Short mmCIF file of C-alpha atoms and ligand atoms in Angstrom, two decimals:
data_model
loop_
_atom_site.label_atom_id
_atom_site.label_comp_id
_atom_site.label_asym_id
_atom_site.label_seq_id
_atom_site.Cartn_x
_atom_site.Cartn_y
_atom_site.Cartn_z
CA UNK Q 29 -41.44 5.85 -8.22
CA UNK Q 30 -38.95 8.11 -9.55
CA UNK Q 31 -35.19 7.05 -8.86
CA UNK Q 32 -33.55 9.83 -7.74
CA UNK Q 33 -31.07 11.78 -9.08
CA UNK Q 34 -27.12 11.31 -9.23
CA UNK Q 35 -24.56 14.08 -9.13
CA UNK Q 36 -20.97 13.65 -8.88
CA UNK Q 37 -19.40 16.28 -6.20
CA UNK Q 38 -15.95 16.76 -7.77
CA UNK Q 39 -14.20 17.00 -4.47
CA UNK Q 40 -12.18 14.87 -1.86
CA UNK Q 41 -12.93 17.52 1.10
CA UNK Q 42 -15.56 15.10 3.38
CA UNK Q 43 -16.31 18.45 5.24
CA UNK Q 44 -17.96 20.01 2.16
CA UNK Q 45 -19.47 16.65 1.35
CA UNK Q 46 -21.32 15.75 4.44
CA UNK Q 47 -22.68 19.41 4.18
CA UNK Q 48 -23.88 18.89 0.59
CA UNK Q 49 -25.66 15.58 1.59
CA UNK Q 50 -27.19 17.12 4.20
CA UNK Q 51 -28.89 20.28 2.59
CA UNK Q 52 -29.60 18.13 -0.40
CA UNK Q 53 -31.87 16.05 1.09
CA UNK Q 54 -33.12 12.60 0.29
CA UNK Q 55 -34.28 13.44 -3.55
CA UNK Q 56 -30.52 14.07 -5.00
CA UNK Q 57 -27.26 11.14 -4.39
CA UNK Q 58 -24.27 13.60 -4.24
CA UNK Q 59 -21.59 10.99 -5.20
CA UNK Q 60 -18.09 11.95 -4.30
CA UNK Q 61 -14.92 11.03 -6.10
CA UNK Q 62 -14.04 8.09 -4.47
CA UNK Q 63 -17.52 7.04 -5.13
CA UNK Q 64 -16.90 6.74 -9.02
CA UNK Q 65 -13.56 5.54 -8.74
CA UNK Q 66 -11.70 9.19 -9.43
CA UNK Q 67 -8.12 9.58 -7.67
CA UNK Q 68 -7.03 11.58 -10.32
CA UNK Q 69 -4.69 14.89 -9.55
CA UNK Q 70 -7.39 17.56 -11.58
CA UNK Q 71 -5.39 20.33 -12.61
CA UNK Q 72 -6.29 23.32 -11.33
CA UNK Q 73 -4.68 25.87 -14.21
CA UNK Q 74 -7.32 28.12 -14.62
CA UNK Q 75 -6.30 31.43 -13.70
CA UNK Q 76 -9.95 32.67 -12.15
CA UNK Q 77 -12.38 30.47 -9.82
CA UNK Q 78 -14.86 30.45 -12.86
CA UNK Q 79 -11.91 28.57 -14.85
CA UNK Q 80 -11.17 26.19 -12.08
CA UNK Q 81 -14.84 25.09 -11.21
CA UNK Q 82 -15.40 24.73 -15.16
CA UNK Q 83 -12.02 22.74 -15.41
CA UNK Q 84 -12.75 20.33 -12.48
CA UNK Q 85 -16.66 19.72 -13.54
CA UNK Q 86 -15.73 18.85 -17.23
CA UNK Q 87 -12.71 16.36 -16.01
CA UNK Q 88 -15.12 14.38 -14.54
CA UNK Q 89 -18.18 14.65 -16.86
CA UNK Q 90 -15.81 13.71 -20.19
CA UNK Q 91 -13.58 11.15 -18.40
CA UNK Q 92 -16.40 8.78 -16.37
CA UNK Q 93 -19.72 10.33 -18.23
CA UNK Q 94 -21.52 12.19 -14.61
CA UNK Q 95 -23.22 14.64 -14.59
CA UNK Q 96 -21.00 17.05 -12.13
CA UNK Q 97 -20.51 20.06 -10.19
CA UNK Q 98 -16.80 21.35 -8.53
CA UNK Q 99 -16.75 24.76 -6.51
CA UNK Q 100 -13.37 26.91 -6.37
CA UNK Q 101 -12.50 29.54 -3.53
CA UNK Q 102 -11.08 32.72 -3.12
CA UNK Q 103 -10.03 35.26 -0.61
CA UNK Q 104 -10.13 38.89 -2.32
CA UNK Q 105 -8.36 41.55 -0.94
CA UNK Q 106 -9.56 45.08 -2.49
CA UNK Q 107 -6.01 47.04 -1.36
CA UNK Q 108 -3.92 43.59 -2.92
CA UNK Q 109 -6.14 44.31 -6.20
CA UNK Q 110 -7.92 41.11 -5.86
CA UNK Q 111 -5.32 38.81 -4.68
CA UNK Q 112 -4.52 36.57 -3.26
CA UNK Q 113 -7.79 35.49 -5.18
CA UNK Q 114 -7.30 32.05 -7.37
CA UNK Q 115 -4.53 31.86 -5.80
CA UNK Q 116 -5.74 31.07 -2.13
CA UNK Q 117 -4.49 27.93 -1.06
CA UNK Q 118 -0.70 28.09 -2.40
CA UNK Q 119 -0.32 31.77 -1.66
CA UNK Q 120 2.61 31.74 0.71
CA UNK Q 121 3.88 28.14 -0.17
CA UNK Q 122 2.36 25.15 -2.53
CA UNK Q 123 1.09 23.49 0.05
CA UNK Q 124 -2.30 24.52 2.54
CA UNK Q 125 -0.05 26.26 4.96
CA UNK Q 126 -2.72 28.89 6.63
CA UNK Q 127 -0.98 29.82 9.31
CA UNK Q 128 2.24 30.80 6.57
CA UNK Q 129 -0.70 32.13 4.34
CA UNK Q 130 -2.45 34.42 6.82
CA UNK Q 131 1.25 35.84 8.09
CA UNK Q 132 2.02 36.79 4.40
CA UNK Q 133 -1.28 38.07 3.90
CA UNK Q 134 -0.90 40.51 7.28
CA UNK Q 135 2.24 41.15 5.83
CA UNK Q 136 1.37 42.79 2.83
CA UNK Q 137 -1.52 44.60 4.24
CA UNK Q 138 1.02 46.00 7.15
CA UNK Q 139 0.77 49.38 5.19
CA UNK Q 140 -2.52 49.73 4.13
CA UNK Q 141 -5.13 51.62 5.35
CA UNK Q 142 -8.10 49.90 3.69
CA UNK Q 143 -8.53 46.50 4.74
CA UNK Q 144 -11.84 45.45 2.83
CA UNK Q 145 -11.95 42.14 1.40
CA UNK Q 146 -14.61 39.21 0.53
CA UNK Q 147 -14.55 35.64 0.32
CA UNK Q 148 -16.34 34.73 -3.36
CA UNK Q 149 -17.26 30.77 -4.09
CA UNK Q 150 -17.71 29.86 -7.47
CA UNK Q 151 -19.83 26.31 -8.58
CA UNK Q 152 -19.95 25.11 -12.17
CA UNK Q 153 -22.32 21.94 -12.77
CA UNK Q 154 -22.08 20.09 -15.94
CA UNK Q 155 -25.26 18.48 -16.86
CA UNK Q 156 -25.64 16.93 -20.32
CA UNK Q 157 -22.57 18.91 -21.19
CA UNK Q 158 -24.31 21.88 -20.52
CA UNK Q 159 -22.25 24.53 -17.76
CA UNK Q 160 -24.59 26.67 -15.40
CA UNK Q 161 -22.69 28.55 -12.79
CA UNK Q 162 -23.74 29.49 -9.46
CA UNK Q 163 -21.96 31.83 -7.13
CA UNK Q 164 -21.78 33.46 -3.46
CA UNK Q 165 -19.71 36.27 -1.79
CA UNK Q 166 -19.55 37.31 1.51
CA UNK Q 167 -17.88 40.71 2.15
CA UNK Q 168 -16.02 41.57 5.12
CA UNK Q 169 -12.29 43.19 6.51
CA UNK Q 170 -8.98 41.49 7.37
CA UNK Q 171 -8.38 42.52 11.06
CA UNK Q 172 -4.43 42.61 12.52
CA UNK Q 173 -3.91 39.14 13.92
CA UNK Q 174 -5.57 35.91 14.10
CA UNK Q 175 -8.29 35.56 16.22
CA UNK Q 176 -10.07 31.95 17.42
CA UNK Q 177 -9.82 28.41 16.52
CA UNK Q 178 -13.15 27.74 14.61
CA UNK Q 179 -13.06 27.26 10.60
CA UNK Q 180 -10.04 26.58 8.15
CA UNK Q 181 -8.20 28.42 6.03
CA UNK Q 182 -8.02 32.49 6.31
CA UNK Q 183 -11.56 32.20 8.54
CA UNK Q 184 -9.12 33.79 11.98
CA UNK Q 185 -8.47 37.09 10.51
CA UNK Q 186 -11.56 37.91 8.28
CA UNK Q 187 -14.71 39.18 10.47
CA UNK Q 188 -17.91 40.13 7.90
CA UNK Q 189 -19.45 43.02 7.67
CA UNK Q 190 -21.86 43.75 10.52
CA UNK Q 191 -20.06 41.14 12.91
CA UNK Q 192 -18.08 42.25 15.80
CA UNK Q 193 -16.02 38.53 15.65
CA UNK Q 194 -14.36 36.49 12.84
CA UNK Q 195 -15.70 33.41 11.19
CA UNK Q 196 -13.31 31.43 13.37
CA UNK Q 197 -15.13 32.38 16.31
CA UNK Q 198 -18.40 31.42 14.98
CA UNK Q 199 -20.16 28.05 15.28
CA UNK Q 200 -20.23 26.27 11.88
CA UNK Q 201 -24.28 27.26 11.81
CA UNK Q 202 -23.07 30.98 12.28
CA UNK Q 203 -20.96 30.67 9.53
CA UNK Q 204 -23.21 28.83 6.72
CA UNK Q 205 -25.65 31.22 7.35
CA UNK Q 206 -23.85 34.36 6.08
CA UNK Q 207 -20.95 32.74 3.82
CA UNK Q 208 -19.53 32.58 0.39
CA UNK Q 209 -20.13 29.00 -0.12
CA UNK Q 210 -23.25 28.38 1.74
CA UNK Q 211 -24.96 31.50 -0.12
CA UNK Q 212 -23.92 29.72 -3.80
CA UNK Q 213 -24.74 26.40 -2.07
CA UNK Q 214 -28.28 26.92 -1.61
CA UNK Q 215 -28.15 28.40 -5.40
CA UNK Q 216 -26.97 25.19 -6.40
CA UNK Q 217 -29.36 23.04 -4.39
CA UNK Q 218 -32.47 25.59 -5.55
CA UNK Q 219 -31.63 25.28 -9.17
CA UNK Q 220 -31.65 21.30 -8.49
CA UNK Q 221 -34.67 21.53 -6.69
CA UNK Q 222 -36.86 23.05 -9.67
CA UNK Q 223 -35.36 20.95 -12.52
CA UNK Q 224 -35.16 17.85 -10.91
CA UNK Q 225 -34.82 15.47 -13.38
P1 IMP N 15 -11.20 25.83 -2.06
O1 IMP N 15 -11.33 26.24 -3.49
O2 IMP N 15 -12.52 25.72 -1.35
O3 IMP N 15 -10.34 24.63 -1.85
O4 IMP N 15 -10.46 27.04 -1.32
C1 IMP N 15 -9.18 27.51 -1.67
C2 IMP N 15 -8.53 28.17 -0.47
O5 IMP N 15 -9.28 29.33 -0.09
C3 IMP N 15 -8.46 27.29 0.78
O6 IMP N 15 -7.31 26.52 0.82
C4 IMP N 15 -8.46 28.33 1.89
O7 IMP N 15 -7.16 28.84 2.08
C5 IMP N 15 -9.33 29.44 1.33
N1 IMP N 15 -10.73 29.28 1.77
C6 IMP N 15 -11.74 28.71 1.07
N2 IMP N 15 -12.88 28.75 1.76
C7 IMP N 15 -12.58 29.35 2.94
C8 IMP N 15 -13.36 29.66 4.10
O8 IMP N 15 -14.57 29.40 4.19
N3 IMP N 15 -12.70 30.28 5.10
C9 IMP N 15 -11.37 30.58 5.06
N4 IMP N 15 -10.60 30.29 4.02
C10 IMP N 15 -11.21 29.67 2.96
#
């Protein structure tokens, strides 16, 4: 019997772990940081998602030898020319502050007429030292104020194209189905599928 396969998950989020396991399935481990004995800080000082997927990934394939995948997240805002992009989590303050994050973000679209944005995940995984990047976007608008109690982060004032509520209104099924990081998800877990080592 073949044993299967080990990845390291470079991430401390359980959420986006227990999600992982589960789409993976029983022929892939998805180890997560804790796992292999990681409680480093990674830097994040890339300066696009593709940088800061590529950064976390190699930390942990050059400094414990796994083979590894990290994701990175933005919310892009076509009327903000992208922003606040890589810059997501610490855009009003350093810390994960949605609520101040969301207010600054309404804030700065107060003016604008066009209110188009998308959510984009971005996965690098580092096999054999080898990068192959997967990616997923969902498109959508920012509406005036928060609406529901679902989801994390900016998911109470972005509704997606075609939707008449916003992703924290939907169930967490709703939300997989159509979103940034479960479209480059199931990239991921395809890719793993076929070349299973
Ligand atoms: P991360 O790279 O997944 O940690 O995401 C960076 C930041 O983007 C988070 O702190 C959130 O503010 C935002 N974000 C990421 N994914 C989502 C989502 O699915 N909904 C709403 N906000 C998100």
């Amino acid at each position: 019997m073949t044993e299967p396969r080990r990845l390291v998950f470079a991430t401390n989020n359980s959420h986006k772990l227990s999600e992982l396991r589960q789409i993976a399935g029983d022929g892939i481990i998805i180890l997560s940081l804790a796992d292999i004995g990681c409680e480093d800080d990674i830097p994040e000082t890339g300066s696009t998602l593709e940088e800061n997927s590529m950064i976390k990934a190699r930390w942990v394939y050059e400094r414990y030898g796994y083979d590894c995948f990290a994701d990175d997240t933005g919310l892009e805002v076509t009327a903000l020319g992208g922003e606040p992009g890589v810059r997501s989590a610490r855009y009003a303050t350093d810390g994960h502050d949605s609520a101040a994050n969301m207010a600054l973000l309404l804030r700065n679209l107060s003016d604008k007429a066009d209110r188009s944005a998308g959510f984009r995940t971005v996965i690098t995984l580092i096999e054999d030292g080898k990068a192959s990047v997967f990616s997923g976007e969902v498109r959508g608008e920012i509406i005036s104020e928060p609406s529901g109690s679902g989801g994390f982060g900016y998911d109470p004032v972005f509704r997606p194209e075609g939707w008449d509520k916003t992703f924290a209104e939907a169930s967490p099924e709703e939300k997989n189905a159509v979103s940034h990081r479960g479209k480059a998800v199931a990239r991921l877990i395809e890719y793993l599928k076929t070349i299973r080592k």
